[in-house]
Amino acid sequence: MGAAACPGPLAHGSQTASTGERYRSPSPFDIGTKPQLFVDRVLVRESREVAFTLHPAEKHPANPFLVADKPWEGWRLELFGSVIYDAEEKLFKMWYVAEPLGLFGPAERGPSSDNSTCYATSTDGIHWEKPLIGTLAAHDGSRHNAILYATHLPSVTKDLNERDPARRYKMICYIHHPKESRGYQTMVSGDGIHWTQLSRAPFCPGADVVTGYFDEYRGCWVALAKIGTNIRGHNRRVFYCTTSRDFETWAKPELAIYPDLEDDAGSLARIEEVRQILDVPDSEDEMRTEFYGTGFHPTPSVALAFPWVFTINNRARYGNQEGPFELQLAVSRDLKHWERPFRIPCVPRGKAGEWDCGLQLTAARTIEVGGEVWLYYCGANYTHGTPVLYKPNHPDRKTKFTSSIGLAKWKRDRFVSADGFTANATLTTVPVVFSGDTLKLNARVCKGGSLRVEMLDPAGRAIGNWKPSAPVYGDSLSQMVRWAEGAAVGAMAGKPVILRFHLQGAELFAYHFERTS
């Protein structure tokens, strides 16, 4: 089966003159039973006395719980990889990268001379083991390690729909060496441990950083690949999106996540946050924003991403740039057009000297555990141009400087809230069409507050004898909205309506319709 870009909500209907794509107006917007978040405001027509608030993740108190403590891991760990929960085996599995310089002899270096994909497992996602199942031998001939393959950025998925057992696990990665395999490649495995290269050539141009995942809501594989592009006078690290239906044929990559003027304007503020650990002065000619990678969190209505924002303050002394990373939040409804309404960290930066005060990178995608979204991430207490990265015998390796892996988490869909705290606070949607017979809210209502909902016609007028709903109270990820007797929500399914939320001392994170009968 051939592959094409994943279909977005606007990729059908009448043909546009500029692109040749077929287009149909999305109004009224069909939301079906999909939860609608407020990370973007596509469905918000009007808000009065309402503020939109980014909710940073909560860090796990045991962070960091995966550190470089084995001989084969060298001096630092990076989560240039994936964490999955294997429901068949009831086991969390992690593929991550270590930097065991000098561990392997020339015959065993494989595709990379300095990075190795390692493997860890856990029964609870917090306490991890590093099973001694290595497939690469050290120069003493021993395979008594947890190193699987010498490659970089292993984005791994277990594909339960794959009929070929030898292809059950799929990996998107970057291969450094040998020269004939260098580039963005795909690999397959029957057990997640023994890997075979699938792609015969790079599936996408570019080099160094790529992350990918399978988007179960859009029915395709998605990869964001770093392809250097000139933007405002600098060849910058930016990311192009490519997709595949079959993991073999990939669409032409399109520019997706790149720094704009607002990013560059905020550079100095981000640099000042890490001034204590920078050791090169600022340069007006070099200061700018780039993107180093990204993680993903797909939802039924939108795809979220966690760009690793790289703020450059100057050239470093070793042919690279200096500066910190932070994690921000991005959103898209078609994987092509991405918005970043908030230019602040979605995972708090550690204070100077803490394990994650300098660099932060994420797993390829989140996992959902109960009513929570878990994002594993890597933190380092140094910046991108520090000498410890470029001098193999630097005495501060694993003594003063290292990088490790921890966890950040949110309650389900609680990334951004629409907040109303006055008697007149309202949020009104555009006309939508829904399915189901019940409206449910992901909301938190303060003591003494309330949240009510009106269902109106597309002109904003009352519908028949419908009145505002009974008030919603408390804190719930999915609380039913109740109307007066005779107001049958199911009778309005398939018809265009407007929702108006009255928020008094309330935070609304998401809403969705549901079939209950």
Coordinates of C-alpha atoms in Angstrom, one line a residue:
M1 CA 0.0 0.0 0.0
G2 CA 1.4 3.4 -0.9
A3 CA 1.8 6.2 1.6
A4 CA 0.7 9.7 1.7
A5 CA 0.5 12.5 4.2
C6 CA -2.0 11.9 7.0
P7 CA -5.3 13.4 6.2
G8 CA -6.1 16.5 8.1
P9 CA -9.6 17.7 8.9
L10 CA -9.5 20.1 5.9
A11 CA -8.1 17.8 3.3
H12 CA -11.2 17.1 1.3
G13 CA -14.0 18.9 -0.5
S14 CA -13.7 21.5 -3.2
Q15 CA -10.3 22.1 -4.9
T16 CA -8.2 25.1 -3.9
A17 CA -6.5 27.2 -6.6
S18 CA -3.2 27.6 -4.8
T19 CA -2.3 24.0 -3.8
G20 CA -4.5 21.8 -5.8
E21 CA -5.7 20.1 -2.6
R22 CA -9.4 19.4 -2.3
Y23 CA -11.1 21.5 0.4
R24 CA -14.4 21.6 2.2
S25 CA -15.3 24.2 4.8
P26 CA -15.1 22.8 8.3
S27 CA -18.0 24.9 9.5
P28 CA -19.9 23.7 11.4
F29 CA -17.0 21.9 12.9
D30 CA -17.6 18.2 13.4
I31 CA -16.3 17.3 16.9
G32 CA -18.1 14.0 17.1
T33 CA -17.2 12.5 20.5
K34 CA -13.6 13.7 20.5
P35 CA -12.4 15.6 23.6
Q36 CA -11.7 19.3 22.7
L37 CA -8.7 20.8 24.5
F38 CA -7.9 24.5 24.8
V39 CA -4.2 24.2 23.7
D40 CA -5.4 25.8 20.5
R41 CA -8.4 28.1 20.2
V42 CA -9.7 27.0 16.8
L43 CA -13.2 26.3 18.3
V44 CA -13.3 29.4 20.5
R45 CA -15.3 32.2 18.9
E46 CA -15.4 34.6 21.8
S47 CA -14.3 34.8 25.4
R48 CA -15.2 37.4 28.0
E49 CA -13.2 37.8 31.2
V50 CA -11.6 34.4 30.5
A51 CA -7.8 33.8 30.7
F52 CA -6.1 30.8 29.1
T53 CA -3.5 29.3 31.3
L54 CA -0.7 26.8 30.6
H55 CA -0.3 24.2 33.3
P56 CA 3.3 22.9 33.6
A57 CA 3.8 19.3 34.3
E58 CA 4.4 17.9 37.8
K59 CA 7.8 16.3 38.2
H60 CA 8.0 13.0 39.9
P61 CA 9.5 13.3 43.4
A62 CA 11.9 10.4 42.7
N63 CA 13.6 12.1 39.8
P64 CA 16.0 11.3 38.3
F65 CA 15.4 7.5 38.7
L66 CA 17.6 6.3 35.8
V67 CA 21.2 7.3 36.0
A68 CA 24.5 6.2 34.4
D69 CA 25.5 3.6 37.0
K70 CA 26.6 0.7 34.8
P71 CA 30.1 0.3 33.2
W72 CA 28.6 0.1 29.7
E73 CA 26.7 3.5 30.1
G74 CA 29.7 5.8 30.3
W75 CA 29.3 9.1 31.9
R76 CA 25.7 10.1 31.0
L77 CA 22.3 8.9 29.7
E78 CA 20.1 10.6 27.2
L79 CA 16.5 9.8 26.5
F80 CA 17.0 10.1 22.7
G81 CA 14.5 7.2 22.6
S82 CA 11.2 5.8 23.7
V83 CA 9.2 4.5 26.6
I84 CA 6.2 2.2 26.0
Y85 CA 3.9 0.2 28.2
D86 CA 3.7 -3.3 26.8
A87 CA 0.2 -4.4 27.8
E88 CA 0.8 -8.0 26.6
E89 CA 3.7 -8.4 29.0
K90 CA 2.5 -5.9 31.6
L91 CA 5.9 -4.2 31.5
F92 CA 7.2 -0.7 30.9
K93 CA 10.1 -0.8 28.4
M94 CA 12.6 1.9 27.7
W95 CA 15.1 2.4 24.8
Y96 CA 17.6 5.1 25.7
V97 CA 21.1 6.3 24.6
A98 CA 24.3 6.0 26.6
E99 CA 27.7 7.4 25.8
P100 CA 30.3 4.6 26.6
L101 CA 33.3 6.1 24.9
G102 CA 36.0 3.6 24.3
L103 CA 33.9 0.6 25.4
F104 CA 33.9 -1.2 22.0
G105 CA 36.6 -2.3 19.7
P106 CA 36.5 -1.2 16.0
A107 CA 34.7 -4.4 14.9
E108 CA 31.8 -3.8 17.3
R109 CA 31.3 -0.1 16.9
G110 CA 28.5 -0.7 14.5
P111 CA 26.6 2.3 13.1
S112 CA 27.8 4.7 15.8
S113 CA 31.2 5.2 17.4
D114 CA 30.0 7.1 20.4
N115 CA 26.3 6.4 21.1
S116 CA 24.7 3.1 22.0
T117 CA 21.0 2.1 22.3
C118 CA 20.4 0.6 25.8
Y119 CA 17.4 -1.2 27.2
A120 CA 15.6 -1.1 30.6
T121 CA 12.4 -2.5 32.0
S122 CA 10.1 -1.7 34.9
T123 CA 6.9 -3.1 36.4
D124 CA 5.7 0.3 37.7
G125 CA 7.4 2.9 35.4
I126 CA 9.4 4.3 38.3
H127 CA 11.8 1.5 39.4
W128 CA 13.9 0.3 36.5
E129 CA 16.1 -2.7 35.8
K130 CA 18.8 -3.0 33.1
P131 CA 18.6 -6.7 32.0
L132 CA 21.9 -8.2 30.9
I133 CA 20.8 -9.1 27.4
G134 CA 23.3 -7.1 25.3
T135 CA 23.7 -7.9 21.7
L136 CA 27.0 -6.0 21.3
A137 CA 30.2 -7.3 22.7
A138 CA 32.7 -5.2 24.5
H139 CA 36.4 -5.4 23.5
D140 CA 36.9 -8.1 26.1
G141 CA 34.3 -10.2 24.2
S142 CA 31.7 -9.9 27.0
R143 CA 28.0 -9.3 26.2
H144 CA 27.2 -8.9 29.9
N145 CA 25.5 -5.5 29.3
A146 CA 22.2 -4.0 28.3
I147 CA 23.4 -2.5 25.0
L148 CA 21.2 -3.6 22.0
Y149 CA 22.5 -1.7 19.0
A150 CA 24.9 1.2 18.3
T151 CA 22.6 3.8 16.9
H152 CA 21.1 7.1 17.8
L153 CA 17.6 8.3 18.7
P154 CA 15.7 5.0 18.8
S155 CA 12.0 5.9 18.5
V156 CA 10.4 2.5 19.1
T157 CA 6.8 1.3 18.8
K158 CA 5.3 -2.1 19.4
D159 CA 2.9 -2.6 16.4
L160 CA 0.1 -5.0 17.6
N161 CA -1.4 -4.9 14.1
E162 CA 1.7 -6.2 12.4
R163 CA 1.1 -9.7 10.9
D164 CA 4.8 -10.5 10.5
P165 CA 6.2 -11.4 14.0
A166 CA 9.7 -10.4 12.9
R167 CA 8.4 -6.8 12.4
R168 CA 6.4 -6.5 15.6
Y169 CA 8.7 -3.8 16.9
K170 CA 9.5 -0.8 14.7
M171 CA 12.2 1.8 15.1
I172 CA 12.9 5.2 13.6
C173 CA 16.5 6.3 14.2
Y174 CA 19.6 8.1 12.9
I175 CA 22.6 6.0 11.9
H176 CA 26.0 7.6 12.0
H177 CA 28.2 4.8 10.6
P178 CA 29.0 3.0 8.3
K179 CA 28.9 5.6 5.6
E180 CA 26.6 3.6 3.3
S181 CA 23.9 3.5 6.0
R182 CA 24.2 7.0 7.4
G183 CA 21.1 9.0 7.8
Y184 CA 17.5 8.6 9.0
Q185 CA 16.6 4.9 8.8
T186 CA 14.0 2.4 9.9
M187 CA 14.5 -0.9 11.7
V188 CA 12.4 -3.8 12.7
S189 CA 12.6 -6.5 15.4
G190 CA 10.6 -9.4 16.7
D191 CA 11.4 -8.9 20.4
G192 CA 12.6 -5.2 20.7
I193 CA 16.1 -6.5 21.4
H194 CA 17.5 -7.9 18.1
W195 CA 17.2 -5.4 15.3
T196 CA 17.4 -5.5 11.5
Q197 CA 17.6 -2.5 9.2
L198 CA 14.5 -2.2 7.1
S199 CA 15.1 0.9 5.0
R200 CA 17.5 0.6 2.1
A201 CA 18.2 4.3 2.0
P202 CA 17.4 7.2 4.3
F203 CA 13.6 7.8 4.3
C204 CA 14.2 11.5 4.7
P205 CA 17.1 14.0 4.1
G206 CA 18.8 15.7 7.0
A207 CA 21.0 14.5 9.9
D208 CA 21.4 14.0 13.6
V209 CA 18.0 14.3 15.3
V210 CA 14.7 12.5 14.4
T211 CA 11.8 11.5 16.6
G212 CA 8.8 9.5 15.5
Y213 CA 5.7 7.6 16.6
F214 CA 2.6 5.8 15.4
D215 CA -0.5 8.1 15.6
E216 CA -3.4 5.8 16.3
Y217 CA -5.9 8.6 15.8
R218 CA -4.6 9.6 12.4
G219 CA -3.7 6.1 11.2
C220 CA -0.1 6.8 10.2
W221 CA 3.5 6.9 11.2
V222 CA 4.8 10.3 11.9
A223 CA 8.4 11.5 12.0
L224 CA 9.9 15.0 12.7
A225 CA 13.4 15.2 11.2
K226 CA 16.0 17.9 11.6
I227 CA 16.8 19.5 8.3
G228 CA 19.0 22.6 8.5
T229 CA 17.2 25.6 6.9
N230 CA 18.2 29.2 6.5
I231 CA 15.8 31.4 8.5
R232 CA 16.6 35.1 9.1
G233 CA 20.2 34.8 8.2
H234 CA 21.1 31.6 10.1
N235 CA 21.2 28.0 9.0
R236 CA 19.0 26.8 11.8
R237 CA 18.0 23.5 13.4
V238 CA 14.3 23.1 12.4
F239 CA 11.9 20.2 11.9
Y240 CA 10.2 18.8 8.9
C241 CA 7.2 16.4 9.1
T242 CA 7.0 13.2 7.1
T243 CA 4.3 10.5 7.4
S244 CA 3.8 6.9 6.2
R245 CA 0.9 4.5 6.1
D246 CA 3.1 1.4 5.8
F247 CA 6.4 2.3 7.5
E248 CA 8.2 1.9 4.1
T249 CA 7.0 4.6 1.8
W250 CA 7.3 8.1 3.3
A251 CA 5.7 11.4 2.1
K252 CA 7.9 14.4 1.1
P253 CA 8.9 16.2 4.3
E254 CA 7.3 19.6 4.9
L255 CA 8.6 22.3 7.2
A256 CA 6.6 22.0 10.4
I257 CA 8.2 23.5 13.5
Y258 CA 10.6 26.4 13.2
P259 CA 11.5 29.6 15.2
D260 CA 9.7 32.8 14.5
L261 CA 10.4 36.4 15.5
E262 CA 8.6 35.9 18.8
D263 CA 11.1 33.1 19.6
D264 CA 14.1 35.2 18.8
A265 CA 12.7 38.2 20.7
G266 CA 12.5 36.0 23.9
S267 CA 16.1 34.6 23.6
L268 CA 17.8 36.8 26.2
A269 CA 15.1 36.1 28.8
R270 CA 15.7 32.4 28.4
I271 CA 19.4 32.9 28.6
E272 CA 19.3 34.8 31.8
E273 CA 17.5 31.9 33.4
V274 CA 20.8 29.9 33.1
R275 CA 23.3 32.7 33.3
Q276 CA 25.0 31.0 36.3
I277 CA 26.0 27.9 34.3
L278 CA 27.0 29.7 31.1
D279 CA 30.7 30.4 30.6
V280 CA 30.8 32.3 27.3
P281 CA 29.6 35.9 26.8
D282 CA 26.5 36.7 24.7
S283 CA 27.0 37.7 21.1
E284 CA 24.3 39.8 19.4
D285 CA 25.3 38.3 16.0
E286 CA 24.8 34.7 17.3
M287 CA 21.9 35.0 19.7
R288 CA 18.8 33.2 18.4
T289 CA 16.4 30.3 18.8
E290 CA 16.5 26.9 17.2
F291 CA 14.8 23.5 17.8
Y292 CA 16.7 20.5 18.8
G293 CA 14.0 17.8 18.7
T294 CA 10.5 17.1 19.9
G295 CA 8.3 14.6 21.7
F296 CA 4.6 13.8 20.9
H297 CA 1.3 13.3 22.6
P298 CA -1.5 12.4 20.2
T299 CA -5.1 13.0 21.2
P300 CA -8.3 12.3 19.1
S301 CA -8.8 16.0 18.2
V302 CA -5.2 17.4 18.2
A303 CA -1.6 16.3 18.1
L304 CA 0.5 17.9 20.8
A305 CA 4.3 18.1 20.6
F306 CA 7.0 19.1 23.1
P307 CA 9.7 21.0 21.1
W308 CA 13.2 21.1 22.7
V309 CA 13.8 24.8 22.4
F310 CA 17.5 25.6 22.0
T311 CA 18.5 29.2 22.9
I312 CA 21.9 30.1 21.5
N313 CA 23.8 32.9 23.2
N314 CA 27.2 32.5 21.3
R315 CA 29.5 30.2 19.5
A316 CA 31.1 27.6 21.8
R317 CA 34.8 26.9 21.7
Y318 CA 34.5 23.5 20.0
G319 CA 32.8 24.3 16.7
N320 CA 29.2 24.3 18.0
Q321 CA 26.8 26.7 19.7
E322 CA 26.3 27.3 23.4
G323 CA 23.0 27.6 25.3
P324 CA 20.3 25.8 27.2
F325 CA 17.2 23.7 26.2
E326 CA 13.7 24.0 27.5
L327 CA 10.5 22.1 26.8
Q328 CA 7.5 24.0 25.3
L329 CA 4.1 22.9 24.0
A330 CA 2.9 22.9 20.4
V331 CA -0.4 21.8 18.8
S332 CA -1.6 20.8 15.4
R333 CA -4.8 19.5 13.9
D334 CA -3.3 18.3 10.6
L335 CA 0.4 17.6 11.4
K336 CA 1.3 20.4 9.0
H337 CA 0.5 23.6 10.7
W338 CA 1.7 24.0 14.3
E339 CA 0.9 26.6 16.8
R340 CA 2.7 27.5 20.1
P341 CA 0.4 29.8 22.0
F342 CA 2.7 29.7 25.1
R343 CA 6.4 30.4 24.8
I344 CA 7.3 29.3 28.4
P345 CA 8.3 25.9 29.7
C346 CA 5.7 23.2 30.0
V347 CA 8.1 21.2 32.2
P348 CA 9.7 23.4 34.9
R349 CA 13.5 24.0 34.5
G350 CA 15.6 22.8 37.5
K351 CA 17.3 25.5 39.6
A352 CA 21.0 26.1 39.0
G353 CA 23.0 23.0 40.0
E354 CA 20.0 20.6 39.9
W355 CA 20.0 17.6 37.6
D356 CA 17.9 19.2 34.9
C357 CA 19.0 22.9 35.0
G358 CA 20.7 23.0 31.7
L359 CA 19.3 20.7 29.0
Q360 CA 15.9 18.9 28.7
L361 CA 14.9 16.4 26.1
T362 CA 12.0 14.1 25.9
A363 CA 11.0 10.6 24.9
A364 CA 9.5 10.2 21.4
R365 CA 6.0 10.2 22.8
T366 CA 4.0 10.1 26.0
I367 CA 2.2 7.1 27.5
E368 CA -1.1 7.2 29.4
V369 CA -1.3 5.6 32.8
G370 CA -4.7 5.6 34.4
G371 CA -5.9 9.2 34.3
E372 CA -2.5 10.7 33.8
V373 CA -0.2 11.5 30.8
W374 CA 3.4 10.5 31.5
L375 CA 6.3 12.2 29.7
Y376 CA 9.7 10.7 30.3
Y377 CA 12.5 13.2 29.8
C378 CA 16.2 13.6 30.1
G379 CA 17.8 16.4 32.1
A380 CA 21.4 17.6 32.2
N381 CA 23.1 20.0 34.5
Y382 CA 25.3 21.5 31.7
T383 CA 24.6 23.5 28.5
H384 CA 25.1 22.6 24.9
G385 CA 28.6 24.1 24.5
T386 CA 30.2 23.1 27.8
P387 CA 33.7 21.7 27.5
V388 CA 32.7 18.5 29.3
L389 CA 30.9 17.4 26.1
Y390 CA 33.8 17.8 23.8
K391 CA 36.8 16.6 25.8
P392 CA 36.8 12.8 26.3
N393 CA 39.1 12.9 29.3
H394 CA 37.4 15.8 31.0
P395 CA 37.7 15.3 34.8
D396 CA 34.2 16.6 35.5
R397 CA 32.5 13.8 33.6
K398 CA 30.2 11.9 36.0
T399 CA 31.6 13.8 38.9
K400 CA 30.3 17.4 38.5
F401 CA 28.4 16.9 35.2
T402 CA 26.0 14.2 34.0
S403 CA 22.6 13.7 32.5
S404 CA 19.9 11.4 33.7
I405 CA 16.2 10.4 33.1
G406 CA 13.1 11.2 35.0
L407 CA 9.4 11.7 34.6
A408 CA 6.9 14.7 34.2
K409 CA 3.2 14.1 34.2
W410 CA -0.2 15.8 33.8
K411 CA -3.7 14.7 34.6
R412 CA -5.4 13.7 31.4
D413 CA -5.9 16.6 29.0
R414 CA -4.9 19.2 31.6
F415 CA -2.4 21.1 29.6
V416 CA -4.2 24.4 29.2
S417 CA -7.3 25.7 31.0
A418 CA -9.9 28.4 30.2
D419 CA -10.3 30.2 33.5
G420 CA -13.2 32.4 34.6
F421 CA -13.4 33.8 38.1
T422 CA -16.1 36.6 37.7
A423 CA -19.8 36.5 37.5
N424 CA -19.7 37.6 33.8
A425 CA -17.0 35.2 32.5
T426 CA -18.1 33.3 29.4
L427 CA -16.6 31.3 26.6
T428 CA -18.5 30.7 23.4
T429 CA -17.6 28.2 20.8
V430 CA -18.0 28.3 17.0
P431 CA -20.8 26.3 15.6
V432 CA -20.1 22.6 16.1
V433 CA -21.7 19.3 15.3
F434 CA -21.5 16.5 17.8
S435 CA -22.4 12.8 18.3
G436 CA -23.7 11.2 21.4
D437 CA -26.3 12.0 24.1
T438 CA -24.2 13.4 27.0
L439 CA -21.9 16.3 27.5
K440 CA -19.0 15.8 29.9
L441 CA -16.5 18.3 31.2
N442 CA -12.9 18.1 32.4
A443 CA -13.0 20.9 34.9
R444 CA -12.0 22.1 38.3
V445 CA -14.5 24.4 40.1
C446 CA -13.4 26.3 43.2
K447 CA -15.3 26.2 46.4
G448 CA -18.2 28.7 46.0
G449 CA -17.9 28.7 42.2
S450 CA -19.9 27.0 39.5
L451 CA -19.8 26.1 35.8
R452 CA -22.9 26.2 33.6
V453 CA -23.4 25.4 29.9
E454 CA -25.9 26.8 27.4
M455 CA -26.6 25.1 24.1
L456 CA -27.6 27.7 21.5
D457 CA -28.3 27.8 17.7
P458 CA -25.6 28.9 15.3
A459 CA -26.8 32.5 15.6
G460 CA -26.3 32.4 19.4
R461 CA -30.1 32.2 20.2
A462 CA -31.8 30.0 22.6
I463 CA -33.1 26.7 21.3
G464 CA -36.8 26.1 22.1
N465 CA -37.2 25.9 25.8
W466 CA -33.6 25.0 26.6
K467 CA -32.2 26.7 29.6
P468 CA -28.7 26.8 31.0
S469 CA -27.6 23.6 32.6
A470 CA -27.5 22.8 36.2
P471 CA -24.2 24.0 37.8
V472 CA -21.2 21.7 37.7
Y473 CA -19.1 21.6 40.9
G474 CA -15.9 20.0 42.1
D475 CA -12.9 18.6 40.4
S476 CA -13.4 15.9 37.8
L477 CA -11.8 14.6 34.5
S478 CA -15.2 13.7 33.2
Q479 CA -18.2 15.2 34.9
M480 CA -21.7 14.9 33.3
V481 CA -23.6 18.1 32.5
R482 CA -27.2 17.9 33.4
W483 CA -30.1 19.9 31.9
A484 CA -33.7 20.3 33.0
E485 CA -36.0 17.4 32.3
G486 CA -37.0 17.3 28.7
A487 CA -33.8 18.8 27.4
A488 CA -32.6 15.7 25.5
V489 CA -29.0 16.2 24.4
G490 CA -29.2 13.3 21.9
A491 CA -31.9 15.1 20.0
M492 CA -29.4 17.8 19.0
A493 CA -26.8 15.4 17.8
G494 CA -25.8 16.0 14.2
K495 CA -27.3 19.6 14.3
P496 CA -25.1 22.7 14.4
V497 CA -25.0 24.3 17.8
I498 CA -23.0 26.7 19.8
L499 CA -21.8 26.0 23.4
R500 CA -21.5 28.8 25.9
F501 CA -19.7 28.1 29.1
H502 CA -20.4 30.3 32.1
L503 CA -17.4 30.1 34.4
Q504 CA -17.5 31.5 37.9
G505 CA -14.5 30.4 39.9
A506 CA -13.9 27.6 37.4
E507 CA -11.1 26.1 35.2
L508 CA -12.3 24.3 32.1
F509 CA -9.6 22.0 30.5
A510 CA -11.7 20.1 27.9
Y511 CA -15.1 18.9 27.0
H512 CA -16.5 16.1 24.9
F513 CA -19.8 14.4 24.0
E514 CA -20.3 10.8 24.8
R515 CA -22.7 8.0 23.9
T516 CA -24.1 6.6 27.1
S517 CA -27.0 4.6 25.7

